[in-house]
Coordinates of C-alpha atoms in Angstrom, one line a residue:
Chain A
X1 CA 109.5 118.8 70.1
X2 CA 108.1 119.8 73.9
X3 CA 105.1 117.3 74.7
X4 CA 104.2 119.1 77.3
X5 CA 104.9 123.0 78.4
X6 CA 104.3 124.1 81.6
X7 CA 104.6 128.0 82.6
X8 CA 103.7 129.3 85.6
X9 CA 101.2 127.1 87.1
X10 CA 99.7 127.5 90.2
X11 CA 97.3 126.0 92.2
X12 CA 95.6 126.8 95.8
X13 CA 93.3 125.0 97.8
X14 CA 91.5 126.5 101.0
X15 CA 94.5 129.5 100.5
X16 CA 97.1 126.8 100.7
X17 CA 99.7 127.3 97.9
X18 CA 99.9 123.7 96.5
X19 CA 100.9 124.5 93.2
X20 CA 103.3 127.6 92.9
X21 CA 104.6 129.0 89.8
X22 CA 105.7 125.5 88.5
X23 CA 106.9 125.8 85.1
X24 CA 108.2 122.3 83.0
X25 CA 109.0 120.8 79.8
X26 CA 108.4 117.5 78.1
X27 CA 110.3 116.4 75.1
X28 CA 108.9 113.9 72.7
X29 CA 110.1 110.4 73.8
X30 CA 111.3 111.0 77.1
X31 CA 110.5 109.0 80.1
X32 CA 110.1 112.2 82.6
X33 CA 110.2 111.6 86.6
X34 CA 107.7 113.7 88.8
X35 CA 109.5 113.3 92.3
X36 CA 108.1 114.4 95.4
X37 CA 106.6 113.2 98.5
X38 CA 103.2 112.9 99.2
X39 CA 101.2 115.7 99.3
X40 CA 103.7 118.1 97.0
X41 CA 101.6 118.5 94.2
X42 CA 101.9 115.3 92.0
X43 CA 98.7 114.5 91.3
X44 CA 97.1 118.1 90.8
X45 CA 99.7 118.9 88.7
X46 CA 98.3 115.7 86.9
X47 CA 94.7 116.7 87.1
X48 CA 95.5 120.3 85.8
X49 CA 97.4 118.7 82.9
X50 CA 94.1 116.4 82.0
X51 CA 92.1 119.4 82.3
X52 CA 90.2 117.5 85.4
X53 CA 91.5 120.3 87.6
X54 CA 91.5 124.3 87.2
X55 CA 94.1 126.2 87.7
X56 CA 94.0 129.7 89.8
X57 CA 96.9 130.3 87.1
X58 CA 99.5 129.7 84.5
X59 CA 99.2 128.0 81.0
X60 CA 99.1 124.6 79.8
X61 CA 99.9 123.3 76.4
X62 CA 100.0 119.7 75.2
X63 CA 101.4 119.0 71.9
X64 CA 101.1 122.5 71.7
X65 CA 97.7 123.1 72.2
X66 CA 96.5 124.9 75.3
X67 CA 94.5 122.9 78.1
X68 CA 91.3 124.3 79.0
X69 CA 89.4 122.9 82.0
X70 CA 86.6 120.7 81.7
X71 CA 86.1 119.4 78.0
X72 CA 89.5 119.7 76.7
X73 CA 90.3 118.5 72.9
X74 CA 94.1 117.7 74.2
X75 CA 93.3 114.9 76.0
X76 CA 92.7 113.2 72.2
X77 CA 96.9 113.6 72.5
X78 CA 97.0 111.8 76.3
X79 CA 96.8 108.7 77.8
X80 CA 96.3 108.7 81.5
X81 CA 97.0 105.9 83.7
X82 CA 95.6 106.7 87.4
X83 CA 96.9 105.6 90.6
X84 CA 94.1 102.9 91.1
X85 CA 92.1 102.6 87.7
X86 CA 89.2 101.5 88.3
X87 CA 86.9 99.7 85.3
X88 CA 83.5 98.4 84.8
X89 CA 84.1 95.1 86.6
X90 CA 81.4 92.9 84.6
X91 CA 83.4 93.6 81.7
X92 CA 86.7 91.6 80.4
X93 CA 89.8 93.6 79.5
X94 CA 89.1 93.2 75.5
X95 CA 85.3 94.4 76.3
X96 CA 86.5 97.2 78.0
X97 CA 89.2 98.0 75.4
X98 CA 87.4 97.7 73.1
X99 CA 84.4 100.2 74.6
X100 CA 87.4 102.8 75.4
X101 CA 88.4 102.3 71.8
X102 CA 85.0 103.2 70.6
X103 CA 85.3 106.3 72.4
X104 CA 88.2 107.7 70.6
X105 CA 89.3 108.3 66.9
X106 CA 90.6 105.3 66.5
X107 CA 89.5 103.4 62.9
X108 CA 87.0 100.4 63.3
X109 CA 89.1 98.2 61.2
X110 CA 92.7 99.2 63.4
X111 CA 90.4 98.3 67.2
X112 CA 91.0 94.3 67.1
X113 CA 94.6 94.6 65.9
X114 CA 95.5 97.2 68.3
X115 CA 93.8 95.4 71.1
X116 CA 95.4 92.5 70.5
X117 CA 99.1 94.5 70.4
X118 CA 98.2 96.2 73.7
X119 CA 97.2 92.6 75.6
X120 CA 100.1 91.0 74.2
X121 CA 102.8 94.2 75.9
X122 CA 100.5 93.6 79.1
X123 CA 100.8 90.3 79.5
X124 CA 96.9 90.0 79.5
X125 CA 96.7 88.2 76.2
X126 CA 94.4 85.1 76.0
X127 CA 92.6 86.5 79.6
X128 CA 89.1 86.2 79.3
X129 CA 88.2 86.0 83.1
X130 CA 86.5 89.5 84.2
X131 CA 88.2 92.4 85.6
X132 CA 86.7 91.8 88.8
X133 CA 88.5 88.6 89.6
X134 CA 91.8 90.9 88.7
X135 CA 94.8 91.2 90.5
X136 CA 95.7 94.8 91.6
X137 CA 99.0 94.3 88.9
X138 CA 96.8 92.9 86.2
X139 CA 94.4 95.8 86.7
X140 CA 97.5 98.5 86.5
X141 CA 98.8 96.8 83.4
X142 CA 95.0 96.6 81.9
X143 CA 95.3 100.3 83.2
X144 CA 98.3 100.5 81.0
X145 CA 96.5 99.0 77.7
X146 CA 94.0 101.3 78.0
X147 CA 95.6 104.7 78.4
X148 CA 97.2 103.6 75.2
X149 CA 94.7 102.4 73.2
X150 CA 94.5 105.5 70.9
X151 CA 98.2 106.0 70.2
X152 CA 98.9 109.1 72.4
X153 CA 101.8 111.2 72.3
X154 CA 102.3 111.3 76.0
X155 CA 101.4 108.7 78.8
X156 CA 100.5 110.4 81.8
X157 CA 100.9 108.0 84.8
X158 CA 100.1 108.8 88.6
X159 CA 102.4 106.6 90.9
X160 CA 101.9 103.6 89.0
X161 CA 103.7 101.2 90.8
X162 CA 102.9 102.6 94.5
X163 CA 100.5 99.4 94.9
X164 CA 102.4 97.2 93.1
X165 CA 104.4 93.7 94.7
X166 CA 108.3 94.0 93.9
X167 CA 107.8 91.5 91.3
X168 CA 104.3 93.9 89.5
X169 CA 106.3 97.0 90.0
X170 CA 109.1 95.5 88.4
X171 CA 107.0 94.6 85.4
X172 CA 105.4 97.4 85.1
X173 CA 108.7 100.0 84.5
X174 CA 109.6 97.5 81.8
X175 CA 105.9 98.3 79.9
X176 CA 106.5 101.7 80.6
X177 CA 110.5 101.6 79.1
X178 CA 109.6 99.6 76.4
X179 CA 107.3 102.0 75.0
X180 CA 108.5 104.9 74.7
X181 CA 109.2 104.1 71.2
X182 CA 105.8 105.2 70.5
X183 CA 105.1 107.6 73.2
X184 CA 106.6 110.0 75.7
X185 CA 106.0 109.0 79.3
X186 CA 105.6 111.1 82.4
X187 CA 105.3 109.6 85.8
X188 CA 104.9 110.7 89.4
X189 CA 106.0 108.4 92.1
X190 CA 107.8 108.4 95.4
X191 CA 109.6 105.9 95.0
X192 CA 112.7 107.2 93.8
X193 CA 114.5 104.1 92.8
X194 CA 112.0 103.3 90.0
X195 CA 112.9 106.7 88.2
X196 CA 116.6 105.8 88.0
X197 CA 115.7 102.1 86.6
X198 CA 113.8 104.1 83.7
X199 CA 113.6 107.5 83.6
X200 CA 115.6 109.9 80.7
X201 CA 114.9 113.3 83.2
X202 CA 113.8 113.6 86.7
X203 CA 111.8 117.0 88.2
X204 CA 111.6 117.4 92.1
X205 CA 108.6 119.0 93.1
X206 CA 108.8 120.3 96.3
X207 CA 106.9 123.2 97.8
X208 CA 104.4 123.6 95.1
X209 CA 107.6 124.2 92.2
X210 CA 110.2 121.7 90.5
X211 CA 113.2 122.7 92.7
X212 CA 115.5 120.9 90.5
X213 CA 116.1 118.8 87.6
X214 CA 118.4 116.2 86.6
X215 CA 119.1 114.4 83.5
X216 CA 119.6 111.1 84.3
X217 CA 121.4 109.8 81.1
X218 CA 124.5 111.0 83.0
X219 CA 125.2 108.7 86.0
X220 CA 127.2 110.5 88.1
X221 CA 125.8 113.2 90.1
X222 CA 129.0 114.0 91.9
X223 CA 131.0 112.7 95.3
X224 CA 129.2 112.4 98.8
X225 CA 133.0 112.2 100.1
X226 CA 135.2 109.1 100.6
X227 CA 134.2 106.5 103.5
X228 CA 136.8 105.2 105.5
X229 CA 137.0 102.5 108.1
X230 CA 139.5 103.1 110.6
X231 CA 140.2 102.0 114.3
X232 CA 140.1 104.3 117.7
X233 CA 144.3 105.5 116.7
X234 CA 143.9 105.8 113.4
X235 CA 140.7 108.2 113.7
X236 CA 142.4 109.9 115.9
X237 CA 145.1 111.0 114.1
X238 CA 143.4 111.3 110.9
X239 CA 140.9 113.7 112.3
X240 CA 143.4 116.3 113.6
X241 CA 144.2 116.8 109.8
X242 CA 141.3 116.5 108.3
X243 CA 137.4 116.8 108.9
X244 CA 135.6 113.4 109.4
X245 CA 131.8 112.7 110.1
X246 CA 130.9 109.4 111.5
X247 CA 128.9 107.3 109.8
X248 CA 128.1 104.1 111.7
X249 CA 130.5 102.0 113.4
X250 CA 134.2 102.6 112.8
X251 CA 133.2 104.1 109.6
X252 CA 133.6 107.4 108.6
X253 CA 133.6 110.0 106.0
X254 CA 135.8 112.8 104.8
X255 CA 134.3 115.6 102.6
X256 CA 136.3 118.3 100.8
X257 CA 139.5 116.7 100.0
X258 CA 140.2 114.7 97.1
X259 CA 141.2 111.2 96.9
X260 CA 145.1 111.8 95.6
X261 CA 145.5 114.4 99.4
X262 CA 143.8 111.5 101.3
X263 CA 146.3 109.2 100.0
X264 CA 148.9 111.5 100.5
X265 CA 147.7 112.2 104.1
X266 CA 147.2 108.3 104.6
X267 CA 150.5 107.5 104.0
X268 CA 152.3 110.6 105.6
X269 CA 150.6 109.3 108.9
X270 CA 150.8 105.9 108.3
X271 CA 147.1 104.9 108.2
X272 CA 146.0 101.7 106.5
X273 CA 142.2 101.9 106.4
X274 CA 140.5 99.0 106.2
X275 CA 138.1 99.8 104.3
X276 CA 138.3 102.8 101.9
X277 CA 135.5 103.5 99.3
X278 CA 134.4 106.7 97.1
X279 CA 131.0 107.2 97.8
X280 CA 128.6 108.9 95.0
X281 CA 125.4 110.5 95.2
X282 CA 122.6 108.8 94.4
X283 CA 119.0 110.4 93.6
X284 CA 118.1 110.3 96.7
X285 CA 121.1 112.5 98.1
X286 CA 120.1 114.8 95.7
X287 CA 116.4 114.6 96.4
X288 CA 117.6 115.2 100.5
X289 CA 119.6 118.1 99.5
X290 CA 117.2 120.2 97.3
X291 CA 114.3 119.4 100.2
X292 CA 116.2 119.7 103.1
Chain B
X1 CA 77.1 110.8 68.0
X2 CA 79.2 108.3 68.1
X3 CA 80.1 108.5 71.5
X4 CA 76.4 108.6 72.7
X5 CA 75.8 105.3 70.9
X6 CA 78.6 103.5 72.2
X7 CA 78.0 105.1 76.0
X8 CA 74.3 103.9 75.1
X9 CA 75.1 100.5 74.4
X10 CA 77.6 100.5 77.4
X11 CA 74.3 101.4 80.0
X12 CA 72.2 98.9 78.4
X13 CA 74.4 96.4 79.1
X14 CA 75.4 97.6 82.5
X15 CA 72.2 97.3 83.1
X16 CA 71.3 93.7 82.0
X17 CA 74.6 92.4 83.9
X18 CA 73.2 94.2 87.3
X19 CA 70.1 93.1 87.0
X20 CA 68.4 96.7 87.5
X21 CA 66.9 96.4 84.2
X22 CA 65.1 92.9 85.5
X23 CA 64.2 94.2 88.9
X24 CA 62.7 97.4 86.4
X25 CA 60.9 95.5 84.3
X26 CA 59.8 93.0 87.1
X27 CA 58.7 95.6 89.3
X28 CA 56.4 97.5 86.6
X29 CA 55.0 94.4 85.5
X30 CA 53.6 93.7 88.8
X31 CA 52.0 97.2 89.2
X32 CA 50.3 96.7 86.1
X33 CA 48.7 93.8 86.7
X34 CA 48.1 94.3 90.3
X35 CA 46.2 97.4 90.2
X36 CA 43.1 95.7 88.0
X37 CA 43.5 93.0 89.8
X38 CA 43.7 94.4 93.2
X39 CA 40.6 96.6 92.2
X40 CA 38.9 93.0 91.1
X41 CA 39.2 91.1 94.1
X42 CA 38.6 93.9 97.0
X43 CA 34.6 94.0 97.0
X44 CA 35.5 89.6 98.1
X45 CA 38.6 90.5 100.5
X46 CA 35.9 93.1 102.0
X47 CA 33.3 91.3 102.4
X48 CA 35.4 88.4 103.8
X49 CA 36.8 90.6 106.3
X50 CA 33.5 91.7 107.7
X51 CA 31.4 88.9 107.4
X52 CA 31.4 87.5 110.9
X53 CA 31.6 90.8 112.5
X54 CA 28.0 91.4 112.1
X55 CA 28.7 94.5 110.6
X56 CA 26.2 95.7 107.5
X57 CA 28.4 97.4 104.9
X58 CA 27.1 98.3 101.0
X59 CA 30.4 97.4 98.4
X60 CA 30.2 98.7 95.7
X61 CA 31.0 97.3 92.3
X62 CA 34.1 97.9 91.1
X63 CA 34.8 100.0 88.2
X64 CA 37.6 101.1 85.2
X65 CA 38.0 104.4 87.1
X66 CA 39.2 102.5 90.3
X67 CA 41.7 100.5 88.3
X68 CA 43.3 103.7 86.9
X69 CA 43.5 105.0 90.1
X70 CA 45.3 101.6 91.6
X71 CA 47.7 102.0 89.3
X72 CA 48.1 105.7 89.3
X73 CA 48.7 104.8 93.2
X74 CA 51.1 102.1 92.6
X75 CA 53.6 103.8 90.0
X76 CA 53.8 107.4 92.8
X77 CA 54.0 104.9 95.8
X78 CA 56.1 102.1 94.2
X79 CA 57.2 103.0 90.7
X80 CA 59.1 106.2 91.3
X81 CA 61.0 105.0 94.6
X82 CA 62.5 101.9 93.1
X83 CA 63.2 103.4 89.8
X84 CA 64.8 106.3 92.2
X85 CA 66.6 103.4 93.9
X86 CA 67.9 101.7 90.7
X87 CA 68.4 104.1 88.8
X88 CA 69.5 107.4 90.7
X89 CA 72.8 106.6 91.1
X90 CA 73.5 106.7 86.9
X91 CA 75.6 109.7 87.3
X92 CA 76.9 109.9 91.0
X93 CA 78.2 105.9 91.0
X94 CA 80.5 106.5 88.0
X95 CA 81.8 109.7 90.0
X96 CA 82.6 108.4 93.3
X97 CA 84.1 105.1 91.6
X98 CA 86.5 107.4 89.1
X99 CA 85.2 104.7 86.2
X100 CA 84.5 108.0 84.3
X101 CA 88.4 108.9 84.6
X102 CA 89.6 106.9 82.4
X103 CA 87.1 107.9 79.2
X104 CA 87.2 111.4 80.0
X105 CA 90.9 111.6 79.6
X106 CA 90.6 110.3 76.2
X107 CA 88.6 112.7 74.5
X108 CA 85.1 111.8 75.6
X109 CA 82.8 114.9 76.1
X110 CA 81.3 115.5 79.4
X111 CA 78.1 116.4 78.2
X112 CA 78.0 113.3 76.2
X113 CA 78.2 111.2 79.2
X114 CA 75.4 113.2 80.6
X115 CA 73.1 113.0 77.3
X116 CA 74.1 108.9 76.9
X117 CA 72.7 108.6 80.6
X118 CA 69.7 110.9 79.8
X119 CA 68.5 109.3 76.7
X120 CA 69.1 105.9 78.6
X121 CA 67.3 106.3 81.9
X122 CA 64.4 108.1 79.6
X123 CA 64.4 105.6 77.0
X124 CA 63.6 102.6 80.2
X125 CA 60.9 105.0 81.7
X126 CA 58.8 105.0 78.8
X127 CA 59.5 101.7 77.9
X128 CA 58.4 100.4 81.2
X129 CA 55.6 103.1 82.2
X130 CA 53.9 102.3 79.0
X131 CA 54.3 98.9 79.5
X132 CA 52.9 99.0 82.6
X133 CA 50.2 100.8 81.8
X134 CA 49.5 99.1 78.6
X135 CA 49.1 95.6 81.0
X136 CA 47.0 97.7 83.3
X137 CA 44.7 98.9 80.3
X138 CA 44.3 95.2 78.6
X139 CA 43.2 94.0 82.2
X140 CA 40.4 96.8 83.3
X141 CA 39.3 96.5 79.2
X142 CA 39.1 92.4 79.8
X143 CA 37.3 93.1 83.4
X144 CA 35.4 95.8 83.5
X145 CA 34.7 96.6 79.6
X146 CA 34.0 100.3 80.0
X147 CA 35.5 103.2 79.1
X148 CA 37.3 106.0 81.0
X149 CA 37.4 109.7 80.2
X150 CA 41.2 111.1 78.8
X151 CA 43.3 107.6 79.2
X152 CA 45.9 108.8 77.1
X153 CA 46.3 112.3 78.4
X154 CA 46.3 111.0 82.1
X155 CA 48.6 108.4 81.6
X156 CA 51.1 111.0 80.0
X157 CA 50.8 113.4 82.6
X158 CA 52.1 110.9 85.1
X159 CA 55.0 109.8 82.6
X160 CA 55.7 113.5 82.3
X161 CA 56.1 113.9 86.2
X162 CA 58.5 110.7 86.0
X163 CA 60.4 112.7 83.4
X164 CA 60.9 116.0 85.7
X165 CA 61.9 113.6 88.5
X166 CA 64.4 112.3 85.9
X167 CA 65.7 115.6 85.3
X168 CA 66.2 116.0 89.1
X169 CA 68.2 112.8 89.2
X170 CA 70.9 114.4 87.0
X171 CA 70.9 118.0 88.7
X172 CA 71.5 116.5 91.5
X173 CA 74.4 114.3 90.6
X174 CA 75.8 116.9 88.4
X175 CA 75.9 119.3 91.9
X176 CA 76.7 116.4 94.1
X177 CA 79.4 113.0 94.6
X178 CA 77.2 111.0 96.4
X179 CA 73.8 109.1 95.4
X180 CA 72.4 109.8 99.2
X181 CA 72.4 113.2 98.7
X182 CA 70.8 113.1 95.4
X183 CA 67.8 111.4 97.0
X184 CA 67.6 113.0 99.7
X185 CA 67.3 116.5 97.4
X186 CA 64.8 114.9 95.3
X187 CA 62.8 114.0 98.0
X188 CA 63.3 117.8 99.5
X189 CA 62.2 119.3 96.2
X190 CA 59.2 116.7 96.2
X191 CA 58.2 117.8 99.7
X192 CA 58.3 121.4 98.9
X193 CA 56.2 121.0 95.6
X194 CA 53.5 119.1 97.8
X195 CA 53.4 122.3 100.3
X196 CA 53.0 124.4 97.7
X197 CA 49.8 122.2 95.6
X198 CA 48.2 123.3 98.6
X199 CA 47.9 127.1 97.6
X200 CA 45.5 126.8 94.6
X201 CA 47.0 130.4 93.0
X202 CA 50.3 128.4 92.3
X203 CA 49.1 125.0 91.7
X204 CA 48.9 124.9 88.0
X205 CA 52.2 125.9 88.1
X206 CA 53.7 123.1 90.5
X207 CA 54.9 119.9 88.3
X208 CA 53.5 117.6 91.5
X209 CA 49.9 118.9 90.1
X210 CA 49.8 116.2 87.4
X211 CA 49.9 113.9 89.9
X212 CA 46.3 114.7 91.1
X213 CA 45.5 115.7 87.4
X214 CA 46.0 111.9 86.3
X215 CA 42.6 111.2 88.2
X216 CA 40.5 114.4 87.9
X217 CA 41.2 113.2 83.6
X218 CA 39.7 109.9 84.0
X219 CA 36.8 110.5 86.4
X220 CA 36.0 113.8 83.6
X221 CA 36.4 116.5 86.5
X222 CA 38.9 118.4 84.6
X223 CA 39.3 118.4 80.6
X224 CA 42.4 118.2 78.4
X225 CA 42.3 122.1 78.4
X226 CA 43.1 122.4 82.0
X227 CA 46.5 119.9 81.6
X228 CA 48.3 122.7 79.0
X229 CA 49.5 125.1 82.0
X230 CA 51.0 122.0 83.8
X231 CA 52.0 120.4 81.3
X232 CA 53.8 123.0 79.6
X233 CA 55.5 124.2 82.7
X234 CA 56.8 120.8 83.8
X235 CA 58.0 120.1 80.3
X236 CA 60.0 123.7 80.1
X237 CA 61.0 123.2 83.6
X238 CA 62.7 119.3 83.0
X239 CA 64.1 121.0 79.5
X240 CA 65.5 123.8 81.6
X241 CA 66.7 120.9 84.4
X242 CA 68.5 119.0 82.0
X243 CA 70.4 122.4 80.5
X244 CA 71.6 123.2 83.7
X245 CA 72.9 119.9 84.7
X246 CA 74.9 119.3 81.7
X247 CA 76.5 122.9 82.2
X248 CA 76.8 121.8 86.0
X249 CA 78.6 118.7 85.0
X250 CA 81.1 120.6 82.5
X251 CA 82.4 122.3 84.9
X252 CA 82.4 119.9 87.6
X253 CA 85.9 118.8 89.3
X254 CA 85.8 114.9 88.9
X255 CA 89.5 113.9 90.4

């Protein structure tokens, strides 16, 4: 089942494109990646989504229902964890759960239980000092609790570990992988290494549209080339047969040739490398690529 | 419904645990009993103060009439700025901190953030007003012991001022982020209403007449008959206010 359905969607602010004909889909379950840099389109793509934003076009359909801007019923289906939540800081985290869970169409006899659950996967059970005194992890992961308080189907979440310590960001990804057995998640981030750690597909926004998409359950996204450490001789020699970019030091790479012909070559001209590694693309080649 | 409860219950205790609803109460408490008071010991201060000048001076006694009017004083000089103060920032605080974001994007109405608010910030200006006035009234009653012409109707005519300045509050917020800006617009829409009192052709029609109303009640120069134009217009006009701002606010970019 699609989550979320994206066609079309654009966006413009002061006659700047920002959003351009950006069409996406969402299956239930999924932990989804929104790559881009800062600036691409992340967040208003977020906004639009929560119906925070308006569009100047394209459709919007959550749990397929269509968004409409302003007072939108399909935020019942979303959770929304922003960048930096911010809270009403005299309150402690079950006070403010609870006054979120109030809010929504969640039963009075399910709130305590379902407080309690949520606390417990933040790691904020038994905390009773108030959200003032909060650390900016604890606040994320109180951020966390709350966008789920009412079950949704999809958990919206804007760079959530951009202000995070190694150690915070590191928890964090786990709370978001470990619940996906109840909800579908979709996060924006830069940081390109958390979407490999947990996400199922990956989107690269760039220039206002998702310029590519990768499904990340399959790990290898192809050959850079094979690197190669050779001295002054054997570069020499190997580079009147074959094209070789420098890398850094006596290391080098050759592109376009398979690793059976480089051995072949290598031992035709008697070249023992030193060093000799098959190097694979990571996200972030790919991400380079489509941007570039 | 339920959302306007909970949001309800949410501003009350906002308000106890940033003491606005203490400075409130505090504040109103000491213009009711000040303006009695104030009007009791006068003729003394007075007649302290020119004592050794040599100077002759008649003081006259004071009365119920000047009591009201201390108090009427008090709540346009004291009242409405810090309630402005504490209180004008409802709508636009929860904006420029995002707090909102996180209820909005779970199914809570806009409007009923804007209704919650409303009924809060009018509930605490009667409350307060009345008490205030209610303080003020046992005191002249206990001092002076005579009666004043209209009390009721003058007193409501300054609650009902209070009220269109309430529905300016939310306009504002509803068109702007910040709470500068919404004072500073409230202030401009006060100045312009005092410009245009002075044309008597339009002055029934301006809400800042009930402001000089309140007085012309209790000293009997005007009767109840001449508040319905006023009245009627600065009730449809706060109506009107509060229509526009929830529309404003629905349609208002929060992120």
């Amino acid at each position: 089942m699609d989550i979320l359905k994206i066609e079309n969607l654009s966006k413009s602010f002061n006659d700047k494109n920002v959003i351009d004909n950006l069409s996406l889909i969402v299956r239930e379950n999924e932990i989804y990646g929104f790559i881009g840099s800062n600036g691409s389109g992340k967040t208003t793509t977020m906004n639009m989504i929560l119906g925070q934003l308006e569009p100047n076009g394209g459709d919007i359909y959550v749990c397929g229902e269509k968004v409409n801007f302003g007072n939108t019923e399909t935020n019942k289906y979303i959770g929304y964890l922003p960048d930096v939540p911010e809270f009403y800081n005299y309150m402690t985290a079950p006070q403010y759960l609870r006054l979120c869970a109030k809010l929504t169409d969640l039963k009075k006899n399910e709130r305590e239980s379902r407080i309690d659950y949520l606390l417990s996967i933040v790691g904020l059970s038994g905390e009773r000092s108030k959200i003032k005194a909060y650390s900016r992890g604890m606040k994320q992961r109180l951020g966390v609790a709350q966008a789920l308080i009412h079950q949704p189907e999809l958990l919206i979440c804007d760079e959530p570990t951009s202000a995070l310590d190694p150690k915070g960001r590191m928890e964090l990804l786990k709370i978001l992988k470990d619940i996906t057995a109840e909800t579908t998640v979709i996060f924006s981030t830069h940081v390109l290494t958390d979407v490999e750690r947990i996400s199922d597909y990956a989107g690269i926004l760039y220039e206002g549209n998702i310029v590519k998409e990768i499904d990340l359950s399959k790990t290898d996204f192809g050959d850079k080339g094979i690197d190669l450490k050779l001295d002054s001789n054997e570069y020499k020699s190997l580079s009147e047969r074959i094209e070789l970019s420098h890398l850094q030091g006596d290391n080098y790479r050759a592109v376009d040739i398979s690793l059976r012909d480089l051995y072949q070559l290598l031992y035709t001209l008697d070249i023992q490398p030193s060093q000799l590694e098959l190097s694979k693309k990571s996200l972030e080649d790919i991400y380079l690529e489509v941007t570039r | 419904m339920n959302q306007i409860m909970t949001l309800l219950n949410k501003e009350l205790v906002e308000s106890l645990k940033t003491f606005k609803l203490l400075a409130i109460i505090i504040t109103f408490l000491i213009i009711g009993v000040l303006s009695p008071f104030i009007v009791l010991i006068m003729p003394d201060i007075l007649e302290s103060a020119v004592v050794d000048s040599g100077i002759e001076m008649v003081i006259p006694e004071p009365t119920a009439d000047q009591s009201y009017m201390q108090f009427f004083s008090h709540i346009n000089q004291l009242g409405f700025i810090v309630f402005l103060l504490l209180f004008g920032g409802i709508l636009t605080n929860e904006i420029s901190r995002r707090t909102l974001i996180n209820l909005l994007t779970k199914g809570l109405k806009r409007h009923n953030v804007v209704l919650s608010k409303v009924l809060f910030i009018l509930i605490i200006w009667t409350v307060i007003y009345f008490m205030s006035a209610m303080i003020t009234y046992l005191y002249t009653v206990y001092f002076f012991d005579e009666t004043v012409h209209h009390l009721p109707a003058a007193l409501s005519t300054t609650w009902l001022y209070g009220i269109f300045l309430i529905s300016l509050i939310f306009l504002f917020s509803a068109a702007f982020k910040n709470f500068i800006a919404v004072i500073f617009s409230i202030i401009g829409v006060v100045v312009v209403m005092m410009i245009l009192t002075v044309f008597p052709s339009i002055e029934m029609f301006v809400p800042q007449h009930l402001l000089s109303l309140n007085m012309e009640l209790i000293i009997g120069e005007k009767d109840l008959s001449d508040t319905l134009t006023p009245v009627a217009v600065t009730l449809s006009a706060s109506i009107l206010v509060f229509i526009l701002s929830i529309f404003i606010f629905n349609k208002k970019t929060l992120v």
